[in-house]
Coordinates of C-alpha atoms and ligand atoms in Angstrom, one line a residue:
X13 CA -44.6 -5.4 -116.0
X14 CA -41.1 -3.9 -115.3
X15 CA -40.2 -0.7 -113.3
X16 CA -37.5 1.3 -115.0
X17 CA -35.2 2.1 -112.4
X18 CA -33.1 5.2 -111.4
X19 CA -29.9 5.0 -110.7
X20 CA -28.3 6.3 -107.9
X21 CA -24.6 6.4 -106.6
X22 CA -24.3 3.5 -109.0
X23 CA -27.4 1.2 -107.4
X24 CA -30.5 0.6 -109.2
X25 CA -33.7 1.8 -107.2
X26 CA -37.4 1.8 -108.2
X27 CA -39.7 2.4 -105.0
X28 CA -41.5 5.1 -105.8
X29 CA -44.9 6.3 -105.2
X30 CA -45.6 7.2 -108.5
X31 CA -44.9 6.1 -111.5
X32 CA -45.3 6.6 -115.4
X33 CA -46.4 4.1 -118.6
X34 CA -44.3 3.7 -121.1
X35 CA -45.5 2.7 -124.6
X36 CA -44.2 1.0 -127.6
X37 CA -45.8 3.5 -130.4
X38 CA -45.7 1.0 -133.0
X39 CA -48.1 -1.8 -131.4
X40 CA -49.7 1.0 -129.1
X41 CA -49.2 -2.0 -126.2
X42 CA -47.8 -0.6 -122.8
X43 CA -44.8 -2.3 -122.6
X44 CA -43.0 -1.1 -119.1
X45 CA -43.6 1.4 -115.8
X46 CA -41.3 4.0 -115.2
X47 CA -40.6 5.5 -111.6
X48 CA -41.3 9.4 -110.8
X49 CA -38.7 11.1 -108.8
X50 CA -40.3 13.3 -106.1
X51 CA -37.6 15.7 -104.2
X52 CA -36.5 13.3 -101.8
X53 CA -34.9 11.4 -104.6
X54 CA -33.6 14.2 -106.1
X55 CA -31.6 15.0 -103.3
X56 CA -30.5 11.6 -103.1
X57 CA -29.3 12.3 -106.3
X58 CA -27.4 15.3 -106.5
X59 CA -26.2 14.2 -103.0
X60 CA -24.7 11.3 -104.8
X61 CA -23.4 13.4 -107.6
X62 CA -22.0 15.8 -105.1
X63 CA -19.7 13.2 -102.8
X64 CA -18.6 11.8 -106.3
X65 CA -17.6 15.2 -107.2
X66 CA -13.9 15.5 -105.1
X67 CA -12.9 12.2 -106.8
X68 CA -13.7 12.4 -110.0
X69 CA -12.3 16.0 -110.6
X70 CA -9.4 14.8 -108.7
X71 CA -8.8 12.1 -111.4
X72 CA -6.3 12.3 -113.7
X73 CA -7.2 14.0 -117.7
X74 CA -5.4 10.6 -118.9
X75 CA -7.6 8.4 -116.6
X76 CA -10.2 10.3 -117.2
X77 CA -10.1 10.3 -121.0
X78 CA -9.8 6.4 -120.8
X79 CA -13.2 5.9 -119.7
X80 CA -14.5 7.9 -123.2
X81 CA -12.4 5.5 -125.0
X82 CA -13.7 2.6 -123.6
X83 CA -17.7 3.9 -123.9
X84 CA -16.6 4.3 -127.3
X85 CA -15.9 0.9 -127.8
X86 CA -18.8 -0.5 -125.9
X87 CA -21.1 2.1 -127.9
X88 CA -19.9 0.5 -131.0
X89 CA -20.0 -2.8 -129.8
X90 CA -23.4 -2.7 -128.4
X91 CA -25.1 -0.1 -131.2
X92 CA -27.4 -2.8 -132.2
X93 CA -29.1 -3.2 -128.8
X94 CA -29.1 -0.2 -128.0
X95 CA -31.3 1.2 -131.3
X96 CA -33.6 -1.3 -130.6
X97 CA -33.8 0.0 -127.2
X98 CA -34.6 3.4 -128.9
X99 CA -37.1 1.8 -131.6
X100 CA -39.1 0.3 -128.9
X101 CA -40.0 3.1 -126.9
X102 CA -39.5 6.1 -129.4
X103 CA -40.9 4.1 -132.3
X104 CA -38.3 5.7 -135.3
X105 CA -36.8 3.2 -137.4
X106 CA -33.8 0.9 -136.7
X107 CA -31.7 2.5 -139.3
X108 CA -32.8 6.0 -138.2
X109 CA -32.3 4.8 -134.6
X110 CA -28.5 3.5 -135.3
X111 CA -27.8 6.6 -136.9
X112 CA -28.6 8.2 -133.4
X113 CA -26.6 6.3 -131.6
X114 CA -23.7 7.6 -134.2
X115 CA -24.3 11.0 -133.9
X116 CA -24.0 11.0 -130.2
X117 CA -20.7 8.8 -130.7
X118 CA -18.9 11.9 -131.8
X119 CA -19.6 13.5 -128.8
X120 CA -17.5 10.4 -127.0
X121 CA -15.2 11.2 -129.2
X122 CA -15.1 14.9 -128.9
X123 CA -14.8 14.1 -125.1
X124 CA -12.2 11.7 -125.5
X125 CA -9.7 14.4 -126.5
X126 CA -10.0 16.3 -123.0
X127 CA -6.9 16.7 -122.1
X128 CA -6.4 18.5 -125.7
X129 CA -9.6 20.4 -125.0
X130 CA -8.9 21.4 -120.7
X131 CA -5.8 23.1 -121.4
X132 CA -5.7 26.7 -120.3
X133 CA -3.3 29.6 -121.6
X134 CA 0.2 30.8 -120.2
X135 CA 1.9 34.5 -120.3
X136 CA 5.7 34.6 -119.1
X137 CA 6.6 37.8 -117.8
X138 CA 3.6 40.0 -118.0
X139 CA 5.7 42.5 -115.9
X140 CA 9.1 41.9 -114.0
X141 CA 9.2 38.8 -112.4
X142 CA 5.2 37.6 -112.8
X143 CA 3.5 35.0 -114.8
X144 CA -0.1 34.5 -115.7
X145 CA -2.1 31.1 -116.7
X146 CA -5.5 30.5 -116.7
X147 CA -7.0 27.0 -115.9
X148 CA -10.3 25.6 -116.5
X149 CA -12.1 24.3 -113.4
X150 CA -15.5 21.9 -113.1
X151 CA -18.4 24.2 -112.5
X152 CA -19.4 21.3 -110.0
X153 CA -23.0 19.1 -110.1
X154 CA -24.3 19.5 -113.5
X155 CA -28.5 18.5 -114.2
X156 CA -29.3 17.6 -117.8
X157 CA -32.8 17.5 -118.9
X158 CA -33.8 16.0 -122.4
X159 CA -36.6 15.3 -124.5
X160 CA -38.0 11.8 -126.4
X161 CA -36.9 12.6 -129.5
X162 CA -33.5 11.9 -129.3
X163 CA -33.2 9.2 -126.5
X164 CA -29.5 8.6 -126.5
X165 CA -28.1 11.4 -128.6
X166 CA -29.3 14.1 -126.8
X167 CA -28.1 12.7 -123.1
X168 CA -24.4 12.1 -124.7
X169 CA -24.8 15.6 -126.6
X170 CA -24.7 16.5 -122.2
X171 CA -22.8 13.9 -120.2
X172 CA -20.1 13.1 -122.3
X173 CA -18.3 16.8 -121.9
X174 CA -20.2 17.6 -119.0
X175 CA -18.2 14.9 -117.1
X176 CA -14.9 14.9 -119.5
X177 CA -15.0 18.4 -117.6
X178 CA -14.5 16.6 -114.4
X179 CA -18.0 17.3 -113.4
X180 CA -20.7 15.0 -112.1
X181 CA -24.3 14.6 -113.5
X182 CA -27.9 14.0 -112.7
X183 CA -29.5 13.2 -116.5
X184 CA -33.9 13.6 -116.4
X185 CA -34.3 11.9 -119.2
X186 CA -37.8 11.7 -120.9
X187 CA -40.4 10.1 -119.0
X188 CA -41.9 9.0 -122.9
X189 CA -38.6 6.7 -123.7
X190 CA -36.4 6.3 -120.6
X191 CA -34.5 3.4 -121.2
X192 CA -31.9 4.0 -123.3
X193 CA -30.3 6.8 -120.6
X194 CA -30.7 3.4 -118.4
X195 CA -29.0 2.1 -120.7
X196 CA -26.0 4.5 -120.6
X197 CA -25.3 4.8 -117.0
X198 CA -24.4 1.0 -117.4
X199 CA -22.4 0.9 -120.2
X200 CA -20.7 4.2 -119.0
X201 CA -19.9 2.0 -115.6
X202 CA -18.6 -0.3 -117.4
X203 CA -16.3 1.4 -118.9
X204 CA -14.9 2.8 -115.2
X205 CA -16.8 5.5 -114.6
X206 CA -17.2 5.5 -110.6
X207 CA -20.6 5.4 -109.4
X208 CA -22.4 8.7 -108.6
X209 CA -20.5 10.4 -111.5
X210 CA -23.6 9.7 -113.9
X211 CA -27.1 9.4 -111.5
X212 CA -30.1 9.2 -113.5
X213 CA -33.3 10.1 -112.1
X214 CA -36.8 9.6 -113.9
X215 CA -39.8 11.4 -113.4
X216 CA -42.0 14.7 -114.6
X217 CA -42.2 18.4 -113.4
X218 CA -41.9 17.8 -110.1
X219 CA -38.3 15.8 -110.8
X220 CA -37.1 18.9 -112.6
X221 CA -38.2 21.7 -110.6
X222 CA -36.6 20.0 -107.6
X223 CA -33.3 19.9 -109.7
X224 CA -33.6 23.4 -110.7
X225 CA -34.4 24.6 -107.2
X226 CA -31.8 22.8 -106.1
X227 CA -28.5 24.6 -103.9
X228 CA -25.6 22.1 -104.7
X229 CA -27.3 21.9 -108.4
X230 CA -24.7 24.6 -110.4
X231 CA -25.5 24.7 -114.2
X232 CA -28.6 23.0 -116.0
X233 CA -28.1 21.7 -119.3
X234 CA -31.8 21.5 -120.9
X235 CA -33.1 20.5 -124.5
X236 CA -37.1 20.4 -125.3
X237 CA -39.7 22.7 -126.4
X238 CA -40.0 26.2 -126.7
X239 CA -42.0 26.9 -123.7
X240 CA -40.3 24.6 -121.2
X241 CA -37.0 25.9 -122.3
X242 CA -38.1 29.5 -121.3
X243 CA -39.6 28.2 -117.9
X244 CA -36.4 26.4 -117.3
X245 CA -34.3 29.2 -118.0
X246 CA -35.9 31.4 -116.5
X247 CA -36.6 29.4 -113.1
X248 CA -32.7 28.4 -113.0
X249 CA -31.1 31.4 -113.6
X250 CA -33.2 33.1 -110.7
X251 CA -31.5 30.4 -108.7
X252 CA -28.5 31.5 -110.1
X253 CA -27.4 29.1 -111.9
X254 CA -25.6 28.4 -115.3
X255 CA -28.1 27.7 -118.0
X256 CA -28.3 26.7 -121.3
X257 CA -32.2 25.7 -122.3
X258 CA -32.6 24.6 -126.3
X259 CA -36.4 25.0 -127.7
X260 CA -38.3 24.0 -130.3
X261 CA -38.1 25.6 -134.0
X262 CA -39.4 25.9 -137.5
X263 CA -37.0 24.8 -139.9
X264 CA -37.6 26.8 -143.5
X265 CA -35.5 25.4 -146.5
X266 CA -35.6 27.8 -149.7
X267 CA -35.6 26.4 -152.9
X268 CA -34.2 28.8 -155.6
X269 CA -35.5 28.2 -159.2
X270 CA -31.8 27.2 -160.5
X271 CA -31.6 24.5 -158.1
X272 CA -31.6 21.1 -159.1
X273 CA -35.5 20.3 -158.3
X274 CA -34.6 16.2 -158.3
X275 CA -32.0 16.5 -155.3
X276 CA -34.2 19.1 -153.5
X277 CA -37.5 17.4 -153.6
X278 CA -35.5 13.8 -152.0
X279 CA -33.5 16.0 -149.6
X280 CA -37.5 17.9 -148.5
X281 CA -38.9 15.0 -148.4
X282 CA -36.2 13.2 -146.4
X283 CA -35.6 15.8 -143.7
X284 CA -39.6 16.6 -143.4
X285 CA -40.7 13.4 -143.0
X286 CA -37.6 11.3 -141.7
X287 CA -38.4 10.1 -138.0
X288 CA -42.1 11.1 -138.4
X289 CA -41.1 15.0 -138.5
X290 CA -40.0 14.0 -134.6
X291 CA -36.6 16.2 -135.2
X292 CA -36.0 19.5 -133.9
X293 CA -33.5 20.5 -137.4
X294 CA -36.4 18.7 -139.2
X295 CA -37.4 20.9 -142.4
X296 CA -41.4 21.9 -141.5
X297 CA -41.6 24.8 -144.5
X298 CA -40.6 24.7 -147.5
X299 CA -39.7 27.9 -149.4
X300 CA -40.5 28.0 -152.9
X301 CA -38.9 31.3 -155.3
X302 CA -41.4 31.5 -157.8
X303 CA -44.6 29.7 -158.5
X304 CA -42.7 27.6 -161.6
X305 CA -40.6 26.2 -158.9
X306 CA -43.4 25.2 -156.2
X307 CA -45.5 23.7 -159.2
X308 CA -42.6 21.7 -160.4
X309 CA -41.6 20.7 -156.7
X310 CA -44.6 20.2 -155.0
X311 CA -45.0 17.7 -158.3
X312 CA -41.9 15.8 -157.2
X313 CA -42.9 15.6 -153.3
X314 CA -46.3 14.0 -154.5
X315 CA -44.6 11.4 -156.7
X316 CA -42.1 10.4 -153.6
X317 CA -45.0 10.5 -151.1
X318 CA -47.2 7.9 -153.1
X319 CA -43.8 5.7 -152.2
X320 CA -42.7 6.1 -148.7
X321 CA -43.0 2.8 -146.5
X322 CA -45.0 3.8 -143.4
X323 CA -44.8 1.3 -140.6
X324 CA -43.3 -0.5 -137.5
X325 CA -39.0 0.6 -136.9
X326 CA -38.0 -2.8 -136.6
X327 CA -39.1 -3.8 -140.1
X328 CA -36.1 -3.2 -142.2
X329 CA -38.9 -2.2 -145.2
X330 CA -40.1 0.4 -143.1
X331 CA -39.3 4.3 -143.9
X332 CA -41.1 5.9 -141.4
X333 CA -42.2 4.8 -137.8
X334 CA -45.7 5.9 -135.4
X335 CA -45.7 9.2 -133.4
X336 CA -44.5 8.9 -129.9
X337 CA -47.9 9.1 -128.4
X338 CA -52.0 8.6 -129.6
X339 CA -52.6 12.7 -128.2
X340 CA -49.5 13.7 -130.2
X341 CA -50.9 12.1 -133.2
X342 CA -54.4 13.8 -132.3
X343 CA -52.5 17.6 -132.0
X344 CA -50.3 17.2 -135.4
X345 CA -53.8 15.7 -137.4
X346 CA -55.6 18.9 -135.6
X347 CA -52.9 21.2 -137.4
X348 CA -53.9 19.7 -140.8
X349 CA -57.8 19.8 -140.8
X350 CA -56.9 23.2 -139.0
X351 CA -54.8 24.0 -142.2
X352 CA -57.8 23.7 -144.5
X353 CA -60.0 25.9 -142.4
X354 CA -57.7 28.4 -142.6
X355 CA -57.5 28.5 -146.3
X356 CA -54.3 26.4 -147.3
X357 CA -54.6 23.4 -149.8
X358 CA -53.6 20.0 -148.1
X359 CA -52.2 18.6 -151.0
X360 CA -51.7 15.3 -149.5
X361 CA -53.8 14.1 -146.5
X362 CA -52.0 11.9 -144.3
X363 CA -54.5 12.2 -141.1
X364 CA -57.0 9.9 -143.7
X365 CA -54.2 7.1 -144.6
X366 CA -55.6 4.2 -142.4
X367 CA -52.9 1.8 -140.4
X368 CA -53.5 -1.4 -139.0
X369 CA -53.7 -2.1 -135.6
X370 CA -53.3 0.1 -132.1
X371 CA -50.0 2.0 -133.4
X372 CA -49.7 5.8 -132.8
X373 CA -49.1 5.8 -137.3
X374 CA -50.2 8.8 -139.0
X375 CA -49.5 9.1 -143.1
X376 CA -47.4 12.4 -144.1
X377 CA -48.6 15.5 -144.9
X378 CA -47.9 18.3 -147.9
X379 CA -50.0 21.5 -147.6
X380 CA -49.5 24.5 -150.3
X381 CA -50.4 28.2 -150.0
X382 CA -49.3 28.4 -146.4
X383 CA -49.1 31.5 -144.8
X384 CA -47.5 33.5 -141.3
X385 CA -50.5 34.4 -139.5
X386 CA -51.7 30.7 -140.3
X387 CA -51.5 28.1 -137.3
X388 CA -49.9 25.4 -139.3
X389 CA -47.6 28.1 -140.0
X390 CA -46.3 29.6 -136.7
X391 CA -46.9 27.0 -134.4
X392 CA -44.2 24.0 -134.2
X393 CA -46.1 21.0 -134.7
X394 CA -43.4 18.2 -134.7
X395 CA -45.1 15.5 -137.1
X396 CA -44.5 14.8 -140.6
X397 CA -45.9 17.7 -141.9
X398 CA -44.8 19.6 -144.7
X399 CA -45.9 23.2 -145.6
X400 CA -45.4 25.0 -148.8
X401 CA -44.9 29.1 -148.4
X402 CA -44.3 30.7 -152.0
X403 CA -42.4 33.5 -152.5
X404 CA -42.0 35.7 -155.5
X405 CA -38.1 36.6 -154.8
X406 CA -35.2 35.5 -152.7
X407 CA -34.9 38.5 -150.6
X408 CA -38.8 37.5 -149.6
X409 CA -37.2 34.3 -148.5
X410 CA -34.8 35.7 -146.3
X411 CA -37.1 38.5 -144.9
X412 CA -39.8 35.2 -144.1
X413 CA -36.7 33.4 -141.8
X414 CA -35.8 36.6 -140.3
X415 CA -39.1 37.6 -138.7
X416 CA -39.7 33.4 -137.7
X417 CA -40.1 33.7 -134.0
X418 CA -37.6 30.0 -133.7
X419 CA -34.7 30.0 -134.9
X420 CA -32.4 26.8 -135.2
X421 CA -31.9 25.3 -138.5
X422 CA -32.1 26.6 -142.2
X423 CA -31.2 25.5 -145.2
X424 CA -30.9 26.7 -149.2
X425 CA -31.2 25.0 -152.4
X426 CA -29.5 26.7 -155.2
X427 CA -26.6 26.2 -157.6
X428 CA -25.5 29.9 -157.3
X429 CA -22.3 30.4 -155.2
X430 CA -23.2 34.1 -154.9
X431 CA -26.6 33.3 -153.4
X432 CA -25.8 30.6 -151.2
X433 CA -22.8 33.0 -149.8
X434 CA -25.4 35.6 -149.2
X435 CA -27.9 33.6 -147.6
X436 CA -24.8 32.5 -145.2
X437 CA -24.2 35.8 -144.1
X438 CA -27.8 37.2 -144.1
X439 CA -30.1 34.5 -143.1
X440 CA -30.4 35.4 -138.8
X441 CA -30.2 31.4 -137.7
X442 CA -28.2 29.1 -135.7
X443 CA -27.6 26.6 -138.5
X444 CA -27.4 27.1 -141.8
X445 CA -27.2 24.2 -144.6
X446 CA -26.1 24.7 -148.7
X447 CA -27.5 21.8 -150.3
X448 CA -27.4 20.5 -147.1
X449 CA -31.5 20.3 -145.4
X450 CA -30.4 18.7 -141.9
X451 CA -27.2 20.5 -140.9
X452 CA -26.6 19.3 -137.6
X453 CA -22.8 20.2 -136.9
X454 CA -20.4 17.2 -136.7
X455 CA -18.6 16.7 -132.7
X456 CA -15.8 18.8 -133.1
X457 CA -18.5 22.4 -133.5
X458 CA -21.2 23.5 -131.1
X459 CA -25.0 23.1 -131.6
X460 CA -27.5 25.6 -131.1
X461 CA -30.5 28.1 -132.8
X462 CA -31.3 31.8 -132.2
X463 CA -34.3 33.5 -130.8
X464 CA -36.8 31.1 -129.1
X465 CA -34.9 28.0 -130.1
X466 CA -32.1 28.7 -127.2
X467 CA -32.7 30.7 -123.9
X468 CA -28.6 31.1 -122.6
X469 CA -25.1 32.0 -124.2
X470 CA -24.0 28.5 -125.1
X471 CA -24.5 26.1 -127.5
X472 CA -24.3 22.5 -126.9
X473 CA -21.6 20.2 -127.1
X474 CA -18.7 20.8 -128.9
X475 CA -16.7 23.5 -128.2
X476 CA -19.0 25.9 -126.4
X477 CA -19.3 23.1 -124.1
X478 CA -15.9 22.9 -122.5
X479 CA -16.8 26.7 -121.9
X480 CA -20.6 26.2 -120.3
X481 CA -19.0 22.8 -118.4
X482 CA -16.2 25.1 -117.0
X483 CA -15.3 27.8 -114.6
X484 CA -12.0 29.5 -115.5
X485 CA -9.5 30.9 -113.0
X486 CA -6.7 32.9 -114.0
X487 CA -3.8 33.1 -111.5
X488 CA -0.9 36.0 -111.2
X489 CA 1.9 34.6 -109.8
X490 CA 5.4 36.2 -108.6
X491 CA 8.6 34.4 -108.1
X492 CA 10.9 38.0 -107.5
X493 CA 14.4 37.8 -107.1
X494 CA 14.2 37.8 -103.2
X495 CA 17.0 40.7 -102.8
X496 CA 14.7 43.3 -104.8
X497 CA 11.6 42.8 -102.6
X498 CA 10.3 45.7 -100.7
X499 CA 7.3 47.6 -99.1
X500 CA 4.9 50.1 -101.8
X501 CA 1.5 51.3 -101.2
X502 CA 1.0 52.3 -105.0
X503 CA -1.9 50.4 -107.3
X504 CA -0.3 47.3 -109.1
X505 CA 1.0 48.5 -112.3
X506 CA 2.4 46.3 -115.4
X507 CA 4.1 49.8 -116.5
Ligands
NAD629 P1 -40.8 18.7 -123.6 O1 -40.4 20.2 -123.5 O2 -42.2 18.3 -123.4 O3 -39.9 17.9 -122.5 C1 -38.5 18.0 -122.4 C2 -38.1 17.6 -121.0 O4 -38.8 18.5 -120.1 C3 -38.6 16.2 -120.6 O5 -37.6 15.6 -119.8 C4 -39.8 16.4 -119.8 O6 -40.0 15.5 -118.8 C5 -39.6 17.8 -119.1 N1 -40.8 18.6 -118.9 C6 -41.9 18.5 -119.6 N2 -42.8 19.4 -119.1 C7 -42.2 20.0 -118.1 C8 -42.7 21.1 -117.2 N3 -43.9 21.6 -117.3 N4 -41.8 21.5 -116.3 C9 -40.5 20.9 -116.2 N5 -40.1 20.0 -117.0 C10 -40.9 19.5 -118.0 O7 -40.2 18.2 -125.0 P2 -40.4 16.9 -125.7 O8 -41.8 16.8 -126.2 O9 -39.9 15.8 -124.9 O10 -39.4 17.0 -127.0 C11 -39.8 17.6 -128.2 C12 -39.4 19.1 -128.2 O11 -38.0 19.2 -128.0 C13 -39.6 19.8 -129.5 O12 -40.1 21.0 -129.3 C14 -38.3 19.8 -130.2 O13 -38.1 20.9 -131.1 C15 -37.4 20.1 -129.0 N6 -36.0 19.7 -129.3 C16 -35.1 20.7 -129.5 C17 -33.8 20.4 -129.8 C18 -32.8 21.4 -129.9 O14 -31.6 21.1 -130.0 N7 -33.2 22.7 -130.0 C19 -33.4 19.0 -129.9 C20 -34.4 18.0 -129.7 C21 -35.7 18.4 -129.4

């Protein structure tokens, strides 16, 4: 069986002690090892990272920006293999996989525009004879830590502006689906990226605390649950270091009674159950204004349900792949029989649809008369899993979001301008969607929830990037007429 290798400085390594399994959820068949980075290898890492550093910030912005272009290129060229790649060890679908590999393709492109995106700002003459500009500088070795459930998207939502920044990266990928960040060291090589811009070191806790304890480590880019994401935060600022740490969430989607109950029962249905309810802006509650409007929904889910294709990613009939492992599957069927005990009505039962073969496949979920205070309410459970909180008005709806503990994604159903507006302004979340039940910003704006779903200032990607990736430095300079220059004690004064 294969050892999925790190790679450092540009070489390929794999002799570690200790290693991981990694599994191909659809067939349940261990398919590959994966090393475990203990400290030593860290070090080797960020050591690499850190010798690569004077080059690569010393690189032109053109030169620079011509590797992004090229990864672009290869990314497109090479999509195909690469979602496989992501089907095989994460177990989503091929199309769902693809789609992946074209969200994080905006990023490339986002990063491709550097030059555009490094400038800084210039002030002639703030007083007689100086000028200010302000420049934006590489904060220096950047780690990135990411979860399975987006195996390529979420390490390009990091390295592409991390390094358009001129910085240089050690990417932790998941141990659960590691080959895809393999994957994208190479093709990021071969698009001219010099070695030890882009290490990528495997592993577990011990891999990350090293990186967080780390001196020459300087900011920590993190996505993953809600817990790690505080520990990581909190660990890696006490180091003093630059953090941004995304968490988990609870994604509520309120369905007005004027909405149209077609589009919102294929949109909930969708976004809850799409990738096996494995996505952080997936919708996990659904939020029905008035009891007509639940009835009539909950009617529509049922009908859609009875329909959905359950079964391995790479058969193009499939809708809906396995869970990434057999003791997630165990935790997310635990929140359903939990459900019941609590007093909410499963409506459908997915833990009891039977699947051939050794797969992690569980069927989906709908559970009605869900409550706060109920465990399938306030604990993520990221499975496909879909629970029904009615609400007599829409100001119940937006009080319900509010005092949600997570905060990253929301959305609204309605056909009322005036409501949607409102909900816009008064709904306390990251990401808000009209008619829109995913709304995971396009390249070109940042990404990022409220409250427990992001420990730091910044948001990913995007914009907010350039910012976290970048130290700025503002310099006062003075050119004076030589003949006026002379000796004064007095404070500096622009007056
Ligand atoms: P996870 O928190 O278990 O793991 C994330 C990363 O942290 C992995 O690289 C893992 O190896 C590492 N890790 C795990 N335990 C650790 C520990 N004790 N100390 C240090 N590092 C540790 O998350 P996951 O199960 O891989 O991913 C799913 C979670 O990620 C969900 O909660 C989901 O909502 C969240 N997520 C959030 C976003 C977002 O943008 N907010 C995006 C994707 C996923």
């Amino acid at each position: 069986m294969g050892v999925i290798p790190h790679v450092i400085a540009g070489a390929e390594v794999t002799d570690d002690v200790r290693t991981g399994p990694v599994f191909n959820p659809a067939t349940g068949e261990r398919i590959a090892e994966v090393g475990f980075a203990d400290e030593a290898r860290v070090a080797e890492a960020v050591a690499a990272a850190k010798a690569a550093l004077p080059g690569w910030r010393g690189t032109g912005l053109v030169k620079r920006a011509d590797v992004f272009f090229r990864l672009r290129q290869l990314l497109l060229e090479r999509s195909g293999e690469l979602a496989a790649i992501v089907t095989r060890e994460h177990g989503k679908v091929l199309a769902d996989a693809a789609g992946e590999v074209s969200r994080g393709l905006e990023n490339v492109e986002f990063a491709a525009g550097l030059v555009h995106l490094l400038k800084g700002e210039y002030a002639e003459q703030v007083s007689r004879g100086v000028d200010v500009h302000s420049v934006k500088q590489p904060v220096g070795v950047v780690a990135c830590i990411t979860p399975f459930n987006f195996p390529i998207m979420v390490p390009l939502w990091m390295t592409a502006s991390a390094i358009a920044c001129g910085n240089t990266v050690v990417l932790k990928p998941s141990e659960k689906d590691p080959s895809a960040s393999l994957f994208l060291a190479r093709l990021f090589a071969e698009a001219g990226l010099p070695d030890g811009v882009l290490n990528v070191v495997h592993g577990d806790k011990v891999a990350v605390d090293a990186l967080l304890d780390h001196p020459d480590v300087k900011a920590v880019s993190f996505v993953g649950s809600t817990p790690i994401a505080k520990a990581i935060y909190t660990r890696a600022s006490a180091n003093g270091k630059r953090v941004q740490a995304l968490g988990g969430a609870k994604n509520h989607m309120v369905v007005m009674p004027d909405a149209d109950l077609d589009a919102a029962a294929d949109a909930a249905v969708s976004a809850s159950y799409g990738a096996a309810g494995e996505r952080c802006m997936a919708i996990s509650v659904l939020v029905c204004v008035g009891d007509a409007t639940a009835d009539a929904l909950i009617g529509k889910i049922t009908e859609r349900i009875a329909r959905l294709k359950i079964g391995d990613g790479t058969d193009p009939a499939s809708e809906m792949g396995p869970l990434i492992t057999a003791e997630h599957r165990a935790k997310v069927a635990g929140y359903v029989t939990g459900a019941a005990a609590e007093g909410a009505k499963v409506v459908v039962d997915g833990t009891s649809q039977a699947f051939d073969g050794d797969g992690f496949f569980i069927g989906v979920s709908l559970v009605d008369g869900v409550r706060p205070g109920m465990k399938v309410y306030d604990e993520e459970i990221f499975g496909p899993v879909l629970s029904v909180v009615r609400v007599a008005s829409y100001d119940e709806a937006v009080a319900l979001i509010n005092a949600n503990r997570f905060a990253n994604g929301t959305a609204i159903f309605t056909r009322d301008g005036g409501t949607a507006r409102a909900f816009e302004a008064e709904a306390e979340v990251g990401m808000v969607g009209v008619n829109v039940p995913i709304p995971v910003p396009v390249g070109a704006f940042s990404f990022g929830g409220w409250r427990d779903s992001l420990f730091g200032d910044s948001h990913i990607y995007g914009p907010e990037s350039i910012h976290f990736y970048t130290r700025s430095k503002v310099v006062t300079s003075r050119w004076p007429d030589p003949s006026e220059s002379q000796v004064n004690l007095g404070f500096p004064s622009n007056h």
